[in-house]
Short mmCIF file of C-alpha atoms in Angstrom, two decimals:
data_model
loop_
_atom_site.label_atom_id
_atom_site.label_comp_id
_atom_site.label_asym_id
_atom_site.label_seq_id
_atom_site.Cartn_x
_atom_site.Cartn_y
_atom_site.Cartn_z
CA UNK A 1 123.66 128.30 -88.35
CA UNK A 2 122.72 131.18 -86.06
CA UNK A 3 120.98 128.77 -83.67
CA UNK A 4 123.94 126.44 -83.12
CA UNK A 5 127.08 128.60 -83.39
CA UNK A 6 127.20 129.11 -79.64
CA UNK A 7 127.74 125.36 -79.24
CA UNK A 8 131.03 125.47 -81.18
CA UNK A 9 134.36 127.20 -80.78
CA UNK A 10 134.24 128.48 -84.34
CA UNK A 11 132.59 127.92 -87.68
CA UNK A 12 133.10 128.80 -91.34
CA UNK A 13 130.17 128.61 -93.70
CA UNK A 14 130.57 128.04 -97.44
CA UNK A 15 127.36 128.53 -99.42
CA UNK A 16 126.50 127.63 -103.04
CA UNK A 17 127.12 131.26 -104.05
CA UNK A 18 130.71 131.03 -102.76
CA UNK A 19 131.74 129.60 -106.16
CA UNK A 20 134.28 127.15 -104.77
CA UNK A 21 135.00 123.67 -106.10
CA UNK A 22 134.35 120.62 -103.92
CA UNK A 23 138.02 119.64 -103.62
CA UNK A 24 138.99 123.18 -102.64
CA UNK A 25 136.22 123.38 -100.06
CA UNK A 26 137.29 120.08 -98.49
CA UNK A 27 140.93 121.16 -98.44
CA UNK A 28 139.84 124.41 -96.82
CA UNK A 29 138.07 122.45 -94.07
CA UNK A 30 141.27 120.54 -93.31
CA UNK A 31 143.25 123.80 -93.23
CA UNK A 32 140.70 125.40 -90.91
CA UNK A 33 140.92 122.43 -88.56
CA UNK A 34 144.73 122.66 -88.49
CA UNK A 35 144.53 126.39 -87.79
CA UNK A 36 142.21 125.76 -84.84
CA UNK A 37 144.43 122.92 -83.58
CA UNK A 38 141.58 120.44 -83.72
CA UNK A 39 141.95 117.22 -81.80
CA UNK A 40 139.82 115.51 -84.48
CA UNK A 41 138.37 116.26 -87.90
CA UNK A 42 134.86 114.84 -88.34
CA UNK A 43 133.46 114.86 -91.87
CA UNK A 44 129.72 114.38 -92.42
CA UNK A 45 128.31 114.81 -95.93
CA UNK A 46 124.66 115.69 -96.51
CA UNK A 47 123.84 112.14 -97.67
CA UNK A 48 125.06 110.68 -94.37
CA UNK A 49 122.31 110.44 -91.75
CA UNK A 50 123.60 109.64 -88.27
CA UNK A 51 120.87 107.99 -86.21
CA UNK A 52 123.05 107.00 -83.24
CA UNK A 53 123.60 110.05 -80.99
CA UNK A 54 126.78 108.49 -79.55
CA UNK A 55 128.52 107.96 -82.88
CA UNK A 56 131.27 110.55 -82.32
CA UNK A 57 132.11 109.30 -78.82
CA UNK A 58 132.24 105.72 -80.07
CA UNK A 59 134.53 106.57 -82.98
CA UNK A 60 136.93 108.50 -80.75
CA UNK A 61 137.01 105.64 -78.25
CA UNK A 62 137.96 103.20 -81.02
CA UNK A 63 141.35 105.04 -81.25
CA UNK A 64 142.06 104.73 -84.96
CA UNK A 65 143.77 107.32 -87.17
CA UNK A 66 141.03 107.38 -89.81
CA UNK A 67 137.75 105.66 -89.01
CA UNK A 68 134.36 105.65 -90.74
CA UNK A 69 131.10 104.42 -89.23
CA UNK A 70 129.44 101.96 -91.59
CA UNK A 71 126.54 103.66 -93.40
CA UNK A 72 124.43 101.85 -96.00
CA UNK A 73 121.54 102.81 -98.22
CA UNK A 74 118.70 100.96 -96.52
CA UNK A 75 117.41 97.86 -98.33
CA UNK A 76 120.43 98.10 -100.67
CA UNK A 77 124.13 97.15 -100.72
CA UNK A 78 125.49 100.65 -101.45
CA UNK A 79 127.73 101.80 -98.59
CA UNK A 80 130.37 104.38 -97.63
CA UNK A 81 133.37 102.07 -98.11
CA UNK A 82 135.00 99.78 -100.65
CA UNK A 83 136.31 96.43 -99.58
CA UNK A 84 138.91 96.18 -102.33
CA UNK A 85 140.38 97.95 -105.38
CA UNK A 86 141.05 96.74 -108.90
CA UNK A 87 144.36 97.21 -110.69
CA UNK A 88 143.32 100.72 -111.79
CA UNK A 89 142.53 101.81 -108.25
CA UNK A 90 138.76 101.69 -108.66
CA UNK A 91 136.05 99.69 -106.91
CA UNK A 92 136.26 95.94 -106.55
CA UNK A 93 134.05 93.88 -104.26
CA UNK A 94 135.91 92.04 -101.53
CA UNK A 95 134.94 88.53 -100.46
CA UNK A 96 133.60 89.81 -97.13
CA UNK A 97 131.90 93.01 -98.36
CA UNK A 98 128.32 91.72 -98.03
CA UNK A 99 129.07 90.15 -94.64
CA UNK A 100 130.20 93.55 -93.35
CA UNK A 101 127.34 95.49 -94.98
CA UNK A 102 124.74 93.04 -93.67
CA UNK A 103 126.36 92.93 -90.21
CA UNK A 104 126.87 89.17 -90.46
CA UNK A 105 130.39 90.01 -89.30
CA UNK A 106 130.92 92.88 -86.89
CA UNK A 107 134.11 94.66 -86.00
CA UNK A 108 136.55 97.30 -87.23
CA UNK A 109 137.84 96.56 -90.73
CA UNK A 110 140.88 97.83 -92.63
CA UNK A 111 139.65 99.06 -96.05
CA UNK A 112 141.18 100.99 -98.99
CA UNK A 113 138.42 103.57 -99.48
CA UNK A 114 135.91 105.47 -97.33
CA UNK A 115 133.61 108.39 -98.05
CA UNK A 116 130.73 110.57 -96.79
CA UNK A 117 131.42 110.23 -93.04
CA UNK A 118 134.70 109.66 -91.19
CA UNK A 119 136.80 110.77 -88.23
CA UNK A 120 140.48 111.75 -88.61
CA UNK A 121 142.86 112.11 -85.68
CA UNK A 122 144.18 115.67 -85.60
CA UNK A 123 147.80 114.47 -85.47
CA UNK A 124 147.48 113.32 -89.08
CA UNK A 125 146.07 116.50 -90.60
CA UNK A 126 149.42 118.11 -91.52
CA UNK A 127 150.10 115.14 -93.77
CA UNK A 128 146.78 115.59 -95.58
CA UNK A 129 146.99 119.18 -96.84
CA UNK A 130 145.56 119.49 -100.36
CA UNK A 131 144.72 115.82 -100.12
CA UNK A 132 141.48 116.15 -102.04
CA UNK A 133 143.09 117.61 -105.16
CA UNK A 134 143.91 115.36 -108.12
CA UNK A 135 142.97 116.37 -111.65
CA UNK A 136 142.28 112.74 -112.62
CA UNK A 137 140.14 111.70 -109.63
CA UNK A 138 137.08 112.71 -107.67
CA UNK A 139 137.95 114.44 -104.37
CA UNK A 140 137.10 111.46 -102.17
CA UNK A 141 139.12 109.06 -104.35
CA UNK A 142 142.04 111.50 -104.39
CA UNK A 143 141.93 111.75 -100.61
CA UNK A 144 141.93 107.99 -100.07
CA UNK A 145 144.72 107.59 -102.62
CA UNK A 146 146.82 110.04 -100.62
CA UNK A 147 146.09 108.16 -97.38
CA UNK A 148 147.22 104.92 -98.97
CA UNK A 149 150.36 106.50 -100.47
CA UNK A 150 151.36 107.85 -97.03
CA UNK A 151 150.78 104.50 -95.34
CA UNK A 152 147.83 105.79 -93.29
CA UNK A 153 145.32 103.03 -92.71
CA UNK A 154 141.58 103.57 -93.11
CA UNK A 155 139.00 101.59 -91.18
CA UNK A 156 135.26 101.09 -91.24
CA UNK A 157 133.38 100.29 -88.03
CA UNK A 158 130.20 98.19 -88.04
CA UNK A 159 130.24 97.14 -84.38
CA UNK A 160 127.02 99.09 -83.90
CA UNK A 161 124.30 100.61 -86.08
CA UNK A 162 125.32 104.22 -86.65
CA UNK A 163 122.98 105.49 -89.34
CA UNK A 164 122.39 105.22 -93.06
CA UNK A 165 122.95 106.85 -96.44
CA UNK A 166 120.27 108.55 -98.48
CA UNK A 167 120.11 108.43 -102.27
CA UNK A 168 120.06 112.01 -103.60
CA UNK A 169 119.88 111.21 -107.31
CA UNK A 170 116.11 111.46 -107.75
CA UNK A 171 115.47 114.25 -105.26
CA UNK A 172 113.91 117.27 -106.95
CA UNK A 173 113.87 120.33 -104.67
CA UNK A 174 111.63 122.19 -107.11
CA UNK A 175 108.66 119.90 -106.42
CA UNK A 176 106.10 120.74 -103.77
CA UNK A 177 106.95 118.51 -100.77
CA UNK A 178 109.56 116.45 -102.69
CA UNK A 179 110.08 113.95 -99.84
CA UNK A 180 106.75 112.29 -100.70
CA UNK A 181 108.24 111.31 -104.06
CA UNK A 182 111.10 109.38 -102.40
CA UNK A 183 109.17 106.22 -101.49
CA UNK A 184 111.14 104.06 -103.96
CA UNK A 185 114.63 105.53 -103.69
CA UNK A 186 114.72 106.32 -99.97
CA UNK A 187 112.06 104.00 -98.63
CA UNK A 188 113.25 103.80 -95.02
CA UNK A 189 113.29 107.58 -94.59
CA UNK A 190 109.93 107.78 -96.36
CA UNK A 191 108.44 105.29 -93.93
CA UNK A 192 109.70 107.23 -90.91
CA UNK A 193 107.98 110.38 -92.23
CA UNK A 194 104.82 109.04 -93.80
CA UNK A 195 103.90 105.50 -92.73
CA UNK A 196 101.56 105.41 -89.74
CA UNK A 197 103.39 104.17 -86.61
CA UNK A 198 100.66 101.58 -86.03
CA UNK A 199 100.65 100.27 -89.60
CA UNK A 200 102.59 97.09 -88.82
CA UNK A 201 100.18 96.16 -86.01
CA UNK A 202 97.47 95.57 -88.62
CA UNK A 203 99.64 92.83 -90.17
CA UNK A 204 100.15 90.89 -86.95
CA UNK A 205 98.37 87.49 -86.98
CA UNK A 206 96.38 88.21 -83.80
CA UNK A 207 95.18 91.68 -84.83
CA UNK A 208 91.48 92.19 -85.46
CA UNK A 209 90.84 94.93 -88.05
CA UNK A 210 88.16 97.49 -87.35
CA UNK A 211 85.02 96.97 -89.39
CA UNK A 212 82.72 100.01 -89.12
CA UNK A 213 80.32 98.53 -91.70
CA UNK A 214 79.97 94.98 -93.11
CA UNK A 215 83.04 94.14 -95.21
CA UNK A 216 84.31 97.70 -94.81
CA UNK A 217 87.70 97.61 -93.10
CA UNK A 218 89.60 100.44 -91.46
CA UNK A 219 93.40 100.60 -91.19
CA UNK A 220 95.96 103.20 -90.05
CA UNK A 221 98.23 103.66 -93.07
CA UNK A 222 99.54 107.23 -93.42
CA UNK A 223 100.72 109.89 -90.99
CA UNK A 224 99.04 113.30 -90.68
CA UNK A 225 102.17 114.76 -92.29
CA UNK A 226 101.59 112.69 -95.43
CA UNK A 227 97.99 113.81 -95.62
CA UNK A 228 98.81 117.47 -95.11
CA UNK A 229 101.59 117.43 -97.70
CA UNK A 230 99.50 115.56 -100.28
CA UNK A 231 96.79 118.22 -99.96
CA UNK A 232 99.47 120.90 -100.40
CA UNK A 233 100.74 119.18 -103.56
CA UNK A 234 97.25 119.09 -105.04
CA UNK A 235 96.38 122.66 -104.13
CA UNK A 236 99.72 123.91 -105.47
CA UNK A 237 98.96 122.14 -108.76
CA UNK A 238 95.47 123.63 -108.64
CA UNK A 239 93.93 122.11 -111.76
CA UNK A 240 90.85 120.50 -110.20
CA UNK A 241 88.47 118.83 -112.61
CA UNK A 242 85.17 120.51 -113.40
CA UNK A 243 83.01 117.82 -111.82
CA UNK A 244 81.16 117.29 -115.10
CA UNK A 245 80.70 113.99 -116.94
CA UNK A 246 83.18 115.08 -119.59
CA UNK A 247 86.74 114.26 -118.55
CA UNK A 248 89.49 114.38 -121.16
CA UNK A 249 91.88 112.61 -118.77
CA UNK A 250 89.97 109.33 -119.24
CA UNK A 251 89.88 106.95 -122.18
CA UNK A 252 86.65 107.76 -123.95
CA UNK A 253 86.44 111.11 -122.19
CA UNK A 254 83.38 110.24 -120.08
CA UNK A 255 83.05 109.85 -116.29
CA UNK A 256 79.75 108.35 -115.12
CA UNK A 257 80.08 109.55 -111.51
CA UNK A 258 82.30 112.66 -111.67
CA UNK A 259 84.04 114.33 -108.75
CA UNK A 260 86.16 117.43 -108.32
CA UNK A 261 89.56 115.79 -108.31
CA UNK A 262 93.19 115.71 -109.36
CA UNK A 263 94.75 112.46 -110.54
CA UNK A 264 98.08 111.30 -109.15
CA UNK A 265 99.55 111.13 -112.66
CA UNK A 266 98.90 114.87 -113.06
CA UNK A 267 101.35 115.64 -110.25
CA UNK A 268 103.90 112.97 -111.18
CA UNK A 269 102.96 110.57 -108.37
CA UNK A 270 101.35 107.70 -110.30
CA UNK A 271 104.24 105.20 -110.20
CA UNK A 272 104.96 106.12 -106.59
CA UNK A 273 101.36 105.48 -105.61
CA UNK A 274 101.27 102.12 -107.40
CA UNK A 275 104.37 101.17 -105.41
CA UNK A 276 102.60 102.21 -102.20
CA UNK A 277 99.62 100.03 -103.17
CA UNK A 278 101.93 97.06 -103.68
CA UNK A 279 104.06 97.54 -100.57
CA UNK A 280 101.51 98.65 -97.99
CA UNK A 281 97.92 98.25 -99.21
CA UNK A 282 98.14 94.79 -100.81
CA UNK A 283 99.26 93.02 -97.59
CA UNK A 284 96.29 94.56 -95.74
CA UNK A 285 93.89 93.45 -98.47
CA UNK A 286 95.20 89.88 -98.35
CA UNK A 287 94.48 89.78 -94.62
CA UNK A 288 90.80 90.69 -94.87
CA UNK A 289 89.68 89.50 -98.32
CA UNK A 290 90.92 85.93 -98.05
CA UNK A 291 91.83 84.04 -101.20
CA UNK A 292 92.31 87.12 -103.38
CA UNK A 293 95.91 87.65 -104.49
CA UNK A 294 97.09 90.06 -107.13
CA UNK A 295 100.72 91.20 -106.97
CA UNK A 296 101.27 93.87 -108.06
CA UNK A 297 97.80 95.36 -107.80
CA UNK A 298 96.64 97.49 -110.71
CA UNK A 299 94.87 100.79 -110.50
CA UNK A 300 94.04 103.17 -113.33
CA UNK A 301 92.17 105.63 -111.12
CA UNK A 302 94.14 107.18 -108.26
CA UNK A 303 93.01 110.65 -107.30
CA UNK A 304 92.39 113.19 -104.55
CA UNK A 305 88.79 114.41 -104.24
CA UNK A 306 87.78 117.80 -102.85
CA UNK A 307 84.30 118.40 -101.39
CA UNK A 308 83.10 121.95 -100.66
CA UNK A 309 79.56 123.24 -100.03
CA UNK A 310 79.77 125.77 -102.87
CA UNK A 311 81.60 123.45 -105.30
CA UNK A 312 80.72 119.76 -105.00
CA UNK A 313 79.23 119.03 -101.58
CA UNK A 314 78.31 115.34 -102.04
CA UNK A 315 78.42 112.39 -104.44
CA UNK A 316 75.34 110.48 -105.56
CA UNK A 317 75.01 106.70 -104.94
CA UNK A 318 77.24 104.59 -107.17
CA UNK A 319 79.38 101.49 -107.53
CA UNK A 320 83.14 101.84 -108.02
CA UNK A 321 84.88 100.39 -111.07
CA UNK A 322 87.15 98.25 -108.91
CA UNK A 323 87.57 94.89 -107.25
CA UNK A 324 88.16 96.85 -104.09
CA UNK A 325 88.47 100.52 -103.24
CA UNK A 326 90.60 102.37 -100.74
CA UNK A 327 89.50 105.72 -99.33
CA UNK A 328 92.02 107.63 -97.19
CA UNK A 329 90.86 110.56 -95.06
CA UNK A 330 93.26 113.47 -95.57
CA UNK A 331 91.83 115.99 -93.10
CA UNK A 332 89.76 116.24 -89.92
CA UNK A 333 85.98 116.01 -89.63
CA UNK A 334 84.32 118.55 -87.28
CA UNK A 335 87.51 120.66 -87.42
CA UNK A 336 88.43 121.20 -91.07
CA UNK A 337 84.89 120.55 -92.29
CA UNK A 338 81.46 119.50 -91.06
CA UNK A 339 79.23 116.83 -92.53
CA UNK A 340 80.75 114.44 -95.04
CA UNK A 341 81.43 110.74 -94.80
CA UNK A 342 80.54 107.60 -96.73
CA UNK A 343 77.14 105.84 -96.58
CA UNK A 344 76.68 102.22 -97.72
CA UNK A 345 73.07 101.92 -98.79
CA UNK A 346 72.63 98.15 -98.70
CA UNK A 347 73.67 98.05 -95.05
CA UNK A 348 72.26 101.46 -94.09
CA UNK A 349 75.66 102.10 -92.50
CA UNK A 350 77.70 105.30 -92.52
CA UNK A 351 81.29 106.13 -91.68
CA UNK A 352 81.45 109.79 -90.69
CA UNK A 353 84.02 110.10 -87.90
CA UNK A 354 86.96 109.37 -90.17
CA UNK A 355 90.55 109.49 -88.93
CA UNK A 356 93.34 111.32 -90.73
CA UNK A 357 95.63 108.85 -92.51
CA UNK A 358 93.31 105.88 -91.98
CA UNK A 359 92.06 104.03 -95.04
CA UNK A 360 88.65 102.50 -95.59
CA UNK A 361 88.84 99.38 -97.75
CA UNK A 362 85.69 97.90 -99.28
CA UNK A 363 84.53 95.94 -102.35
CA UNK A 364 83.92 98.14 -105.34
CA UNK A 365 81.21 96.34 -107.27
CA UNK A 366 77.88 94.66 -106.63
CA UNK A 367 77.62 94.66 -102.82
CA UNK A 368 78.82 98.08 -101.69
CA UNK A 369 76.62 100.64 -103.39
CA UNK A 370 77.57 103.85 -101.60
CA UNK A 371 77.42 107.65 -101.64
CA UNK A 372 79.47 110.60 -100.41
CA UNK A 373 77.54 112.47 -97.72
CA UNK A 374 77.04 116.20 -97.93
CA UNK A 375 79.74 118.52 -96.62
CA UNK A 376 78.03 121.45 -94.91
CA UNK A 377 81.05 123.67 -94.20
CA UNK A 378 84.79 123.77 -94.78
CA UNK A 379 86.65 121.54 -97.26
CA UNK A 380 86.96 117.77 -97.14
CA UNK A 381 89.80 115.93 -98.91
CA UNK A 382 90.04 112.17 -99.54
CA UNK A 383 92.47 110.00 -101.50
CA UNK A 384 90.79 107.31 -103.65
CA UNK A 385 92.13 104.29 -105.52
CA UNK A 386 90.05 101.88 -107.61
CA UNK A 387 92.19 98.78 -107.29
CA UNK A 388 92.10 96.01 -109.92
CA UNK A 389 89.36 97.43 -112.18
#
């Protein structure tokens, strides 16, 4: 707030400790706008993400009394307006709702309910005092009911793409880096933060994947932010395995080739990671290992490995218990650590200059006997999945 107050004529901040109900806070905002003789009242809830920097100018230019930019939860049909009401005044889907949401029809549409983000002409504000208060309705429904009762039309504008809604229901602020957990509920936002900007290029028909060793493919998948935050999640959890053959996390309790690691299911990320494998890793696999299709892919072993000179500096030669394995570099060779890498013995081929967020993909059994090379200083982190064991 301190950084932006100079850009505004005035501001009033209400914090969670203010102990004020939502309807009262919204009414207070209207009253404050009237007191300041606002030309317009612009409401933006925290779930409304405006991606178009010109949205306010465009709404003002449309010259409507109450106008909302169309905002939709990406990849879903949930939006910030209702197309119709039932006899009890609650939601009913209009015949053209999906056409408007999907932008098959574009324009400015008269609707009976809007929420989350809207512009109100200041000349109407005196009529809307205490408009959010109704003991039988949520504040937004009470407000729209008052607009309808006073004959004030509401509109939604989908002439342009203005932004989107986020789904807050699953967001847990008490997690370390909770945005990583949002891949299923807020996938578009997750992709902007964590999916490598060059990921889609690997799926283009004319792209030629890098192959640092025979049948070892290299793809940009995750951003450095993802890698950094995944390391932070694991270190905050802190319960690294002992590196011994005994591992109570596994069926049977025995690990033939143990590492110092933390499994994704220990930090609540197992189902999220399996979704990532299906959405982003599987299409890459189908491009390079022709004729193999398995949707969704299965993986019982998904874990972050930590290599340190005084802890576990290397991993002896082994096969993986997988049809194919992915190995994502989470930090920087020659900067965060020295040494390290993966050596494929049959081909006498090593991958040492790994790239943060890039995944190595290789067969797990029979042909790709490999070892983890010694880390000589620092700490090396990698994310491993044994896919389709």
